[in-house]
Tab-separated table of C-alpha atoms in Angstrom:
chain	number	residue	atom	x	y	z
Z	909	UNK	CA	16.340	27.277	-17.527
Z	910	UNK	CA	15.368	23.678	-18.272
Z	911	UNK	CA	17.467	22.134	-15.521
Z	912	UNK	CA	15.901	24.354	-12.858
Z	913	UNK	CA	12.245	23.637	-13.565
Z	914	UNK	CA	10.881	21.962	-10.391
Z	915	UNK	CA	9.224	18.601	-10.884
Z	916	UNK	CA	6.370	19.719	-8.640
Z	917	UNK	CA	5.110	21.671	-11.649
Z	918	UNK	CA	4.150	18.458	-13.403
Z	919	UNK	CA	0.388	18.421	-12.914
Z	920	UNK	CA	-2.024	15.490	-13.141
Z	921	UNK	CA	-3.456	13.783	-16.189
Z	922	UNK	CA	-7.192	13.316	-16.533
Z	923	UNK	CA	-8.712	9.800	-16.632
Z	924	UNK	CA	-11.142	8.273	-19.092
Z	925	UNK	CA	-13.485	5.283	-19.260
Z	926	UNK	CA	-14.525	3.002	-22.093
Z	927	UNK	CA	-17.912	1.333	-22.408
Z	928	UNK	CA	-19.578	-1.737	-23.927
Z	929	UNK	CA	-17.807	-4.695	-25.510
Z	930	UNK	CA	-14.801	-2.522	-26.304
Z	931	UNK	CA	-14.464	-1.771	-22.598
Z	932	UNK	CA	-14.077	-5.477	-21.851
Z	933	UNK	CA	-11.036	-5.648	-24.131
Z	934	UNK	CA	-9.405	-2.372	-23.181
Z	935	UNK	CA	-7.823	-0.824	-20.131
Z	936	UNK	CA	-10.398	0.771	-17.837
Z	937	UNK	CA	-8.475	3.884	-16.923
Z	938	UNK	CA	-5.546	5.708	-18.427
Z	939	UNK	CA	-2.646	5.265	-16.057
Z	940	UNK	CA	0.156	6.050	-18.515
Z	941	UNK	CA	1.461	9.502	-19.213
Z	942	UNK	CA	3.669	8.892	-22.251
Z	943	UNK	CA	3.727	6.177	-24.921
Z	944	UNK	CA	0.031	5.758	-24.153
Z	945	UNK	CA	-0.729	3.978	-27.415
Z	946	UNK	CA	2.109	1.510	-26.825
Z	947	UNK	CA	0.779	0.692	-23.342
Z	948	UNK	CA	-2.757	0.236	-24.697
Z	949	UNK	CA	-1.471	-2.030	-27.471
Z	950	UNK	CA	0.387	-4.160	-24.922
Z	951	UNK	CA	-2.834	-4.651	-22.947
Z	952	UNK	CA	-5.358	-4.944	-25.801
Z	953	UNK	CA	-6.490	-8.484	-26.533
Z	954	UNK	CA	-9.115	-9.654	-29.023
Z	955	UNK	CA	-11.119	-12.518	-27.533
Z	956	UNK	CA	-14.510	-14.157	-27.956
Z	957	UNK	CA	-16.730	-12.922	-25.111
Z	958	UNK	CA	-19.454	-15.590	-25.636
Z	959	UNK	CA	-16.744	-18.281	-25.662
Z	960	UNK	CA	-15.399	-16.958	-22.371
Z	961	UNK	CA	-18.904	-17.061	-20.893
Z	962	UNK	CA	-19.248	-20.671	-22.085
Z	963	UNK	CA	-15.906	-21.587	-20.508
Z	964	UNK	CA	-16.927	-20.003	-17.209
Z	965	UNK	CA	-20.233	-21.898	-17.206
Z	966	UNK	CA	-18.534	-25.183	-18.158
Z	967	UNK	CA	-16.107	-24.840	-15.237
Z	968	UNK	CA	-19.148	-25.093	-12.927
Z	969	UNK	CA	-20.945	-27.753	-14.988
Z	970	UNK	CA	-23.574	-25.189	-15.888
Z	971	UNK	CA	-25.051	-23.758	-19.082
Z	972	UNK	CA	-24.108	-20.295	-20.276
Z	973	UNK	CA	-27.803	-19.415	-20.042
Z	974	UNK	CA	-27.390	-19.663	-16.248
Z	975	UNK	CA	-25.129	-16.587	-16.298
Z	976	UNK	CA	-27.292	-13.605	-15.348
Z	977	UNK	CA	-24.525	-10.983	-15.380
Z	978	UNK	CA	-21.003	-10.782	-16.754
Z	979	UNK	CA	-18.731	-7.767	-16.389
Z	980	UNK	CA	-15.131	-6.643	-16.055
Z	981	UNK	CA	-14.379	-6.577	-12.344
Z	982	UNK	CA	-10.897	-5.080	-12.212
Z	983	UNK	CA	-7.462	-4.863	-13.781
Z	984	UNK	CA	-4.155	-5.632	-12.142
Z	985	UNK	CA	-0.741	-4.981	-13.556
Z	986	UNK	CA	-0.805	-8.161	-15.638
Z	987	UNK	CA	-4.380	-9.445	-15.951
Z	988	UNK	CA	-7.935	-8.371	-16.721
Z	989	UNK	CA	-10.455	-9.930	-14.299
Z	990	UNK	CA	-14.114	-10.689	-15.069
Z	991	UNK	CA	-16.942	-11.709	-12.763
Z	992	UNK	CA	-19.860	-13.896	-13.811
Z	993	UNK	CA	-22.926	-14.231	-11.582
Z	994	UNK	CA	-25.020	-17.383	-11.962
Z	995	UNK	CA	-28.764	-17.673	-11.477
Z	996	UNK	CA	-28.293	-19.186	-8.001
Z	997	UNK	CA	-26.185	-16.212	-6.889
Z	998	UNK	CA	-22.825	-17.954	-7.195
Z	999	UNK	CA	-20.003	-15.717	-8.453
Z	1000	UNK	CA	-17.195	-17.007	-10.681
Z	1001	UNK	CA	-13.973	-15.142	-11.427
Z	1002	UNK	CA	-12.255	-15.428	-14.828
Z	1003	UNK	CA	-8.873	-13.912	-15.575
Z	1004	UNK	CA	-7.289	-13.113	-18.937
Z	1005	UNK	CA	-3.592	-12.123	-19.014
Z	1006	UNK	CA	-2.568	-9.157	-21.169
Z	1007	UNK	CA	-0.548	-9.985	-24.295
Z	1008	UNK	CA	2.440	-8.316	-22.593
Z	1009	UNK	CA	2.212	-10.656	-19.586
Z	1010	UNK	CA	4.908	-13.207	-20.150
Z	1011	UNK	CA	6.540	-15.571	-20.562
Z	1012	UNK	CA	3.201	-17.327	-21.119
Z	1013	UNK	CA	4.259	-20.888	-20.232
Z	1014	UNK	CA	6.472	-20.060	-17.265
Z	1015	UNK	CA	4.095	-17.412	-15.940
Z	1016	UNK	CA	1.152	-19.821	-15.781
Z	1017	UNK	CA	3.284	-22.662	-14.424
Z	1018	UNK	CA	4.822	-20.405	-11.791
Z	1019	UNK	CA	1.441	-19.243	-10.568
Z	1020	UNK	CA	0.071	-22.805	-10.459
Z	1021	UNK	CA	2.960	-23.840	-8.220
Z	1022	UNK	CA	2.613	-20.771	-6.032
Z	1023	UNK	CA	-1.144	-21.124	-5.564
Z	1024	UNK	CA	-0.823	-24.802	-4.614
Z	1025	UNK	CA	1.798	-23.933	-2.032
Z	1026	UNK	CA	-0.247	-21.054	-0.598
Z	1027	UNK	CA	-3.403	-23.152	-0.390
Z	1028	UNK	CA	-1.547	-25.722	1.687
Z	1029	UNK	CA	-0.876	-22.945	4.194
Z	1030	UNK	CA	-4.474	-21.769	4.476
Z	1031	UNK	CA	-4.311	-18.741	2.164
Z	1032	UNK	CA	-7.401	-18.293	-0.015
Z	1033	UNK	CA	-6.446	-18.658	-3.682
Z	1034	UNK	CA	-8.180	-19.823	-6.874
Z	1035	UNK	CA	-8.059	-23.588	-7.535
Z	1036	UNK	CA	-5.530	-24.754	-10.138
Z	1037	UNK	CA	-3.978	-28.041	-11.255
Z	1038	UNK	CA	-0.385	-29.126	-12.001
Z	1039	UNK	CA	2.826	-27.980	-10.409
Z	1040	UNK	CA	5.989	-26.561	-11.951
Z	1041	UNK	CA	9.315	-25.200	-10.759
Z	1042	UNK	CA	11.445	-23.405	-13.319
Z	1043	UNK	CA	13.479	-20.295	-14.205
Z	1044	UNK	CA	12.705	-16.854	-12.831
Z	1045	UNK	CA	9.399	-15.689	-14.313
Z	1046	UNK	CA	9.514	-11.995	-13.407
Z	1047	UNK	CA	8.346	-9.961	-16.398
Z	1048	UNK	CA	11.390	-7.662	-16.333
Z	1049	UNK	CA	13.514	-10.545	-17.690
Z	1050	UNK	CA	11.093	-11.430	-20.507
Z	1051	UNK	CA	9.805	-8.035	-21.654
Z	1052	UNK	CA	9.768	-7.455	-25.440
Z	1053	UNK	CA	12.905	-8.844	-27.177
Z	1054	UNK	CA	14.250	-10.402	-23.970
Z	1055	UNK	CA	11.773	-13.270	-24.375
Z	1056	UNK	CA	13.544	-14.319	-27.606
Z	1057	UNK	CA	16.996	-14.554	-26.036
Z	1058	UNK	CA	18.258	-18.089	-25.506
Z	1059	UNK	CA	20.108	-17.148	-22.359
Z	1060	UNK	CA	19.907	-17.292	-18.603
Z	1061	UNK	CA	17.552	-14.688	-17.180
Z	1062	UNK	CA	20.341	-12.462	-16.084
Z	1063	UNK	CA	22.620	-9.670	-17.402
Z	1064	UNK	CA	24.374	-10.648	-20.632
Z	1065	UNK	CA	27.476	-8.986	-22.068
Z	1066	UNK	CA	26.593	-10.094	-25.589
Z	1067	UNK	CA	23.293	-8.237	-25.706
Z	1068	UNK	CA	24.160	-5.013	-23.885
Z	1069	UNK	CA	24.635	-1.934	-26.064
Z	1070	UNK	CA	25.063	1.789	-25.401
Z	1071	UNK	CA	21.768	3.590	-24.815
Z	1072	UNK	CA	20.233	6.673	-23.263
Z	1073	UNK	CA	18.952	6.145	-19.704
Z	1074	UNK	CA	15.343	4.935	-19.790
Z	1075	UNK	CA	14.475	7.480	-17.092
Z	1076	UNK	CA	14.468	10.664	-19.123
Z	1077	UNK	CA	15.057	12.882	-16.095
Z	1078	UNK	CA	18.477	11.183	-15.812
Z	1079	UNK	CA	19.466	12.131	-19.339
Z	1080	UNK	CA	20.501	15.723	-18.696
Z	1081	UNK	CA	22.628	14.518	-15.781
Z	1082	UNK	CA	24.548	12.407	-18.312
Z	1083	UNK	CA	24.732	15.187	-20.902
Z	1084	UNK	CA	22.060	13.641	-23.142
Z	1085	UNK	CA	24.685	11.093	-24.223
Z	1086	UNK	CA	24.360	7.342	-24.556
Z	1087	UNK	CA	25.715	5.378	-21.614
Z	1088	UNK	CA	28.042	2.439	-22.235
Z	1089	UNK	CA	27.143	-0.865	-20.531
Z	1090	UNK	CA	30.815	-1.500	-19.747
Z	1091	UNK	CA	30.714	0.271	-16.381
Z	1092	UNK	CA	27.639	-1.693	-15.306
Z	1093	UNK	CA	29.262	-4.978	-16.345
Z	1094	UNK	CA	32.168	-3.986	-14.068
Z	1095	UNK	CA	29.632	-3.152	-11.325
Z	1096	UNK	CA	28.092	-6.626	-11.604
Z	1097	UNK	CA	31.522	-8.247	-11.389
Z	1098	UNK	CA	32.219	-6.195	-8.255
Z	1099	UNK	CA	28.860	-7.224	-6.810
Z	1100	UNK	CA	29.713	-10.909	-7.267
Z	1101	UNK	CA	32.862	-10.326	-5.219
Z	1102	UNK	CA	30.897	-8.469	-2.546
Z	1103	UNK	CA	28.096	-11.036	-2.474
Z	1104	UNK	CA	30.444	-13.691	-1.070
Z	1105	UNK	CA	30.223	-11.876	2.258
Z	1106	UNK	CA	26.505	-11.096	2.249
Z	1107	UNK	CA	23.777	-12.939	4.089
Z	1108	UNK	CA	22.010	-13.137	7.437
Z	1109	UNK	CA	22.737	-15.069	10.623
Z	1110	UNK	CA	22.196	-18.772	9.994
Z	1111	UNK	CA	18.945	-19.956	11.558
Z	1112	UNK	CA	17.734	-16.434	12.341
Z	1113	UNK	CA	14.327	-15.076	11.342
Z	1114	UNK	CA	16.014	-12.916	8.691
Z	1115	UNK	CA	17.490	-16.050	7.112
Z	1116	UNK	CA	14.131	-17.868	7.014
Z	1117	UNK	CA	12.708	-18.353	3.478
Z	1118	UNK	CA	9.313	-16.711	2.940
Z	1119	UNK	CA	6.946	-16.076	0.052
Z	1120	UNK	CA	5.237	-12.705	-0.431
Z	1121	UNK	CA	2.778	-11.366	-2.960
Z	1122	UNK	CA	4.831	-9.460	-5.569
Z	1123	UNK	CA	2.221	-6.739	-6.218
Z	1124	UNK	CA	0.109	-6.360	-3.086
Z	1125	UNK	CA	-2.449	-3.684	-3.946
Z	1126	UNK	CA	-6.269	-3.352	-4.049
Z	1127	UNK	CA	-6.677	-4.565	-7.647
Z	1128	UNK	CA	-5.222	-7.931	-6.622
Z	1129	UNK	CA	-7.299	-8.369	-3.448
Z	1130	UNK	CA	-10.806	-9.759	-4.002
Z	1131	UNK	CA	-13.314	-8.559	-1.397
Z	1132	UNK	CA	-16.923	-9.731	-1.004
Z	1133	UNK	CA	-19.927	-7.448	-0.549
Z	1134	UNK	CA	-19.697	-8.195	3.180
Z	1135	UNK	CA	-16.107	-6.831	3.144
Z	1136	UNK	CA	-14.471	-10.229	3.595
Z	1137	UNK	CA	-11.248	-10.998	1.712
Z	1138	UNK	CA	-12.097	-13.968	-0.509
Z	1139	UNK	CA	-8.952	-14.277	-2.594
Z	1140	UNK	CA	-5.677	-12.892	-3.917
Z	1141	UNK	CA	-4.643	-12.938	-7.571
Z	1142	UNK	CA	-1.514	-12.193	-9.664
Z	1143	UNK	CA	0.968	-14.472	-7.877
Z	1144	UNK	CA	2.803	-15.420	-11.079
Z	1145	UNK	CA	5.937	-13.350	-10.411
Z	1146	UNK	CA	6.350	-14.316	-6.763
Z	1147	UNK	CA	9.657	-15.676	-5.479
Z	1148	UNK	CA	10.811	-17.392	-2.297
Z	1149	UNK	CA	13.449	-15.264	-0.574
Z	1150	UNK	CA	14.940	-14.841	2.911
Z	1151	UNK	CA	12.773	-12.627	5.113
Z	1152	UNK	CA	15.648	-10.138	5.189
Z	1153	UNK	CA	15.245	-9.637	1.426
Z	1154	UNK	CA	11.457	-9.974	1.172
Z	1155	UNK	CA	10.498	-7.742	4.134
Z	1156	UNK	CA	9.028	-4.309	3.560
Z	1157	UNK	CA	5.929	-2.166	3.363
Z	1158	UNK	CA	4.259	-2.880	-0.018
Z	1159	UNK	CA	4.748	-0.078	-2.519
Z	1160	UNK	CA	1.025	0.708	-2.681
Z	1161	UNK	CA	0.900	1.343	1.085
Z	1162	UNK	CA	4.264	2.968	1.766
Z	1163	UNK	CA	4.811	6.721	2.004
Z	1164	UNK	CA	8.593	7.015	2.134
Z	1165	UNK	CA	9.922	10.501	1.489
Z	1166	UNK	CA	7.413	12.013	3.897
Z	1167	UNK	CA	9.196	12.924	7.182
Z	1168	UNK	CA	6.108	12.174	9.297
Z	1169	UNK	CA	5.758	8.704	7.773
Z	1170	UNK	CA	9.457	7.879	7.971
Z	1171	UNK	CA	9.514	8.703	11.695
Z	1172	UNK	CA	6.297	6.682	12.243
Z	1173	UNK	CA	4.761	9.602	14.124
Z	1174	UNK	CA	1.246	8.818	15.333
Z	1175	UNK	CA	-1.178	10.750	13.188
Z	1176	UNK	CA	-3.150	13.809	14.170
Z	1177	UNK	CA	-6.269	14.072	12.043
Z	1178	UNK	CA	-6.884	17.772	12.597
Z	1179	UNK	CA	-7.205	19.697	9.356
Z	1180	UNK	CA	-5.192	22.925	9.056
Z	1181	UNK	CA	-6.980	26.013	10.457
Z	1182	UNK	CA	-7.257	27.552	6.978
Z	1183	UNK	CA	-8.664	24.375	5.377
Z	1184	UNK	CA	-12.068	25.908	4.566
Z	1185	UNK	CA	-10.422	28.806	2.734
Z	1186	UNK	CA	-8.325	26.546	0.489
Z	1187	UNK	CA	-9.445	25.876	-3.060
Z	1188	UNK	CA	-10.691	22.404	-3.965
Z	1189	UNK	CA	-7.386	21.104	-5.354
Z	1190	UNK	CA	-5.520	22.185	-2.207
Z	1191	UNK	CA	-8.138	20.539	0.031
Z	1192	UNK	CA	-7.780	17.307	-1.950
Z	1193	UNK	CA	-3.998	17.513	-1.535
Z	1194	UNK	CA	-4.320	17.952	2.246
Z	1195	UNK	CA	-6.667	14.978	2.569
Z	1196	UNK	CA	-4.449	12.834	0.336
Z	1197	UNK	CA	-1.406	13.625	2.481
Z	1198	UNK	CA	-3.315	12.521	5.589
Z	1199	UNK	CA	-4.520	9.354	3.837
Z	1200	UNK	CA	-1.018	8.335	2.733
Z	1201	UNK	CA	0.396	8.936	6.202
Z	1202	UNK	CA	-2.445	6.973	7.783
Z	1203	UNK	CA	-2.022	3.956	5.485
Z	1204	UNK	CA	1.754	3.873	6.031
Z	1205	UNK	CA	1.393	4.192	9.812
Z	1206	UNK	CA	-1.382	1.598	10.107
Z	1207	UNK	CA	0.530	-0.948	8.010
Z	1208	UNK	CA	3.543	-0.582	10.307
Z	1209	UNK	CA	1.415	-0.571	13.482
Z	1210	UNK	CA	-0.566	-3.690	12.579
Z	1211	UNK	CA	2.586	-5.452	11.414
Z	1212	UNK	CA	4.202	-4.761	14.795
Z	1213	UNK	CA	1.131	-6.144	16.559
Z	1214	UNK	CA	0.495	-9.189	14.356
Z	1215	UNK	CA	3.891	-10.079	12.859
Z	1216	UNK	CA	6.697	-8.684	14.971
Z	1217	UNK	CA	9.424	-10.591	13.115
Z	1218	UNK	CA	8.414	-8.840	9.915
Z	1219	UNK	CA	8.231	-5.460	11.659
Z	1220	UNK	CA	11.734	-5.886	13.094
Z	1221	UNK	CA	13.050	-6.866	9.660
Z	1222	UNK	CA	11.500	-3.830	7.948
Z	1223	UNK	CA	13.454	-1.416	10.148
Z	1224	UNK	CA	16.696	-3.410	10.490
Z	1225	UNK	CA	19.696	-1.453	9.154
Z	1226	UNK	CA	21.433	-4.520	7.688
Z	1227	UNK	CA	18.188	-5.530	5.964
Z	1228	UNK	CA	17.916	-2.134	4.269
Z	1229	UNK	CA	21.508	-2.372	3.020
Z	1230	UNK	CA	21.038	-5.939	1.739
Z	1231	UNK	CA	17.756	-5.069	0.014
Z	1232	UNK	CA	19.129	-2.047	-1.817
Z	1233	UNK	CA	22.076	-4.100	-3.062
Z	1234	UNK	CA	19.833	-6.990	-4.113
Z	1235	UNK	CA	17.372	-4.741	-5.944
Z	1236	UNK	CA	20.056	-2.765	-7.780
Z	1237	UNK	CA	21.967	-5.872	-8.874
Z	1238	UNK	CA	18.775	-7.725	-9.841
Z	1239	UNK	CA	17.370	-4.994	-12.101
Z	1240	UNK	CA	17.895	-5.281	-15.891
Z	1241	UNK	CA	20.239	-2.560	-17.126
Z	1242	UNK	CA	18.435	0.298	-18.879
Z	1243	UNK	CA	21.151	2.925	-18.959
Z	1244	UNK	CA	21.664	3.426	-15.201
Z	1245	UNK	CA	25.216	2.442	-14.257
Z	1246	UNK	CA	25.296	4.584	-11.119
Z	1247	UNK	CA	22.757	3.168	-8.659
Z	1248	UNK	CA	24.368	-0.249	-8.099
Z	1249	UNK	CA	27.847	1.230	-7.639
Z	1250	UNK	CA	26.458	3.824	-5.205
Z	1251	UNK	CA	24.788	1.088	-3.151
Z	1252	UNK	CA	28.016	-0.934	-3.057
Z	1253	UNK	CA	29.898	2.145	-1.849
Z	1254	UNK	CA	27.338	2.674	0.931
Z	1255	UNK	CA	27.563	-1.000	1.853
Z	1256	UNK	CA	31.346	-0.750	2.159
Z	1257	UNK	CA	31.015	2.409	4.256
Z	1258	UNK	CA	28.592	0.572	6.599
Z	1259	UNK	CA	30.420	-2.759	6.516
Z	1260	UNK	CA	30.103	-3.598	10.222
Z	1261	UNK	CA	26.324	-3.036	10.061
Z	1262	UNK	CA	26.013	-5.089	6.897
Z	1263	UNK	CA	27.760	-8.384	7.513
Z	1264	UNK	CA	26.798	-11.214	9.856
Z	1265	UNK	CA	29.835	-13.178	11.013
Z	1266	UNK	CA	27.795	-16.346	11.449
Z	1267	UNK	CA	26.067	-16.225	8.070
Z	1268	UNK	CA	26.494	-19.073	5.587
Z	1269	UNK	CA	28.687	-17.013	3.288
Z	1270	UNK	CA	30.921	-15.282	5.842
Z	1271	UNK	CA	34.617	-16.148	5.707
Z	1272	UNK	CA	36.863	-14.437	8.276
Z	1273	UNK	CA	39.809	-14.585	5.882
Z	1274	UNK	CA	38.067	-12.569	3.158
Z	1275	UNK	CA	35.134	-10.778	4.817
Z	1276	UNK	CA	36.558	-9.191	7.979
Z	1277	UNK	CA	37.171	-6.117	5.845
Z	1278	UNK	CA	35.397	-5.186	2.596
Z	1279	UNK	CA	36.734	-7.238	-0.336
Z	1280	UNK	CA	36.281	-4.178	-2.575
Z	1281	UNK	CA	37.797	-0.718	-2.485
Z	1282	UNK	CA	37.056	2.331	-4.645
Z	1283	UNK	CA	39.268	5.401	-5.191
Z	1284	UNK	CA	38.082	8.588	-3.480
Z	1285	UNK	CA	37.337	10.281	-6.813
Z	1286	UNK	CA	35.073	7.386	-7.886
Z	1287	UNK	CA	33.259	7.507	-4.537
Z	1288	UNK	CA	32.766	11.267	-4.767
Z	1289	UNK	CA	31.562	11.292	-8.381
Z	1290	UNK	CA	29.293	8.263	-7.962
Z	1291	UNK	CA	27.527	9.581	-4.860
Z	1292	UNK	CA	27.202	13.036	-6.441
Z	1293	UNK	CA	25.507	11.674	-9.582
Z	1294	UNK	CA	23.397	9.278	-7.515
Z	1295	UNK	CA	22.144	12.225	-5.445
Z	1296	UNK	CA	21.254	14.088	-8.651
Z	1297	UNK	CA	19.330	11.078	-9.945
Z	1298	UNK	CA	17.426	10.764	-6.674
Z	1299	UNK	CA	16.623	14.476	-6.760
Z	1300	UNK	CA	15.154	13.962	-10.237
Z	1301	UNK	CA	12.451	11.820	-8.540
Z	1302	UNK	CA	11.283	9.756	-11.501
Z	1303	UNK	CA	8.351	8.463	-9.452
Z	1304	UNK	CA	7.103	12.021	-9.126
Z	1305	UNK	CA	6.596	12.205	-12.880
Z	1306	UNK	CA	4.242	9.248	-12.772
Z	1307	UNK	CA	1.435	11.217	-11.165
Z	1308	UNK	CA	-1.594	11.476	-13.405
Z	1309	UNK	CA	-1.941	14.953	-14.860
Z	1310	UNK	CA	-3.770	17.010	-17.434
Z	1311	UNK	CA	-2.381	16.698	-20.947
Z	1312	UNK	CA	-3.057	20.369	-21.590
Z	1313	UNK	CA	-0.993	21.415	-18.581
Z	1314	UNK	CA	1.878	19.213	-19.745
Z	1315	UNK	CA	1.847	20.937	-23.146
Z	1316	UNK	CA	1.683	24.338	-21.447
Z	1317	UNK	CA	4.626	23.440	-19.237
Z	1318	UNK	CA	6.692	22.291	-22.216
Z	1319	UNK	CA	5.969	25.555	-24.036
Z	1320	UNK	CA	7.082	27.607	-21.019
Z	1321	UNK	CA	10.233	25.530	-20.643
Z	1322	UNK	CA	11.082	26.156	-24.304
Z	1323	UNK	CA	10.544	29.888	-23.783
Z	1324	UNK	CA	12.902	29.800	-20.797
Z	1325	UNK	CA	15.558	27.764	-22.632
Z	1326	UNK	CA	18.721	29.773	-23.255
Z	1327	UNK	CA	21.205	27.432	-24.913
Z	1328	UNK	CA	20.855	24.974	-27.771
Z	1329	UNK	CA	21.420	22.187	-25.232
Z	1330	UNK	CA	18.456	23.418	-23.182
Z	1331	UNK	CA	16.209	23.456	-26.256
Z	1332	UNK	CA	17.324	19.941	-27.241
Z	1333	UNK	CA	16.700	18.713	-23.720
Z	1334	UNK	CA	13.112	19.963	-23.740
Z	1335	UNK	CA	12.305	18.955	-27.328
Z	1336	UNK	CA	13.794	15.463	-27.230
Z	1337	UNK	CA	13.558	14.404	-23.582
Z	1338	UNK	CA	10.424	16.001	-22.109
Z	1339	UNK	CA	9.123	13.483	-19.504
Z	1340	UNK	CA	5.516	13.446	-20.770
Z	1341	UNK	CA	6.231	13.009	-24.491
Z	1342	UNK	CA	6.195	9.641	-26.252
Z	1343	UNK	CA	9.670	8.212	-26.841
Z	1344	UNK	CA	11.500	5.158	-28.166
Z	1345	UNK	CA	11.965	2.970	-25.097
Z	1346	UNK	CA	14.991	1.051	-26.408
Z	1347	UNK	CA	17.063	4.061	-27.497
């Protein structure tokens, strides 16, 4: 039946490349597995390539005829990066944001301020001018129609409306019905009550404000031919937060969910005895597992050696509880009213590990015991649904896979469907089909 099909069956999509002038304007590789045309449209930008070359040359007081090569270097989550090489061997980097990268004014101003601050502390960044401090610039609060709202960049009762969960693997859990925002509005009100007791020990390393790159991954790290790091890009969505909120292994390097990685077991690089008899796809899977474990372990090991305060914060129980609460409360509502409530329940259950009696917010009169309490039935139902949502593993559906295999899988799921509800679930909510993202 539909609900029993394991997510491990979702295979990988193939990749493609574009060439010539069109390649400069388009995404280099397909990284999207549904609504592909929408993602391409968001990233496609018509621009004058000769004019960009002229601008690059002018920035160095040179003529465009001095540019001997010009090509697309890489793509991050928000920008397309070009490299121009001049006749004297000097390389110049030019960056063009995608049309979907916004808000345009605040994004640029935020990055200018961030780069100035980083440069003062010896971190290699591109040179900019002007400085600006303003509202939160994270794209999740400006995406699509949100940019037109004349409101604070936070949850708003007046704009919330019932919708299906954005994560389609959650939809069957909720009976393929629209979810009302009312329960999440109540969750946010509860969080505001709980937040009065949150925080870290005043003056401690966890309480110290820090700035971290918001998307630390290879596309945003510029490396020279001699393997020296020469710059970091895409700082526009960075924020200054306490170390206890900012700490963590970057998403690109972490391998949570793997028991070896989570226990930080030192790696053994021996391949399995039957490695040579495995087919090519299985050999690739074995090597990829080793690579992910190695990257996770090395990040933790080098952090312990070079930045012990950060290492201690990463594995601090109170930090983990604070971070999960902060992330769940700080995420725009897209039909998930369970995760935040589940995290608040866990926080209450681990209250003594969560609170710091000498934090700025702590008040013995109101924080000695949790200021919130949920009925047993709410606790049971919330944690049960939260476990189902976690089991759905929406990240697992983001692996690249072959389109043909996805179609084949959908056909087999339809054949196995018994009830009308099963058929509707496959036809209308298959994870690799295009769908209306605001429904």
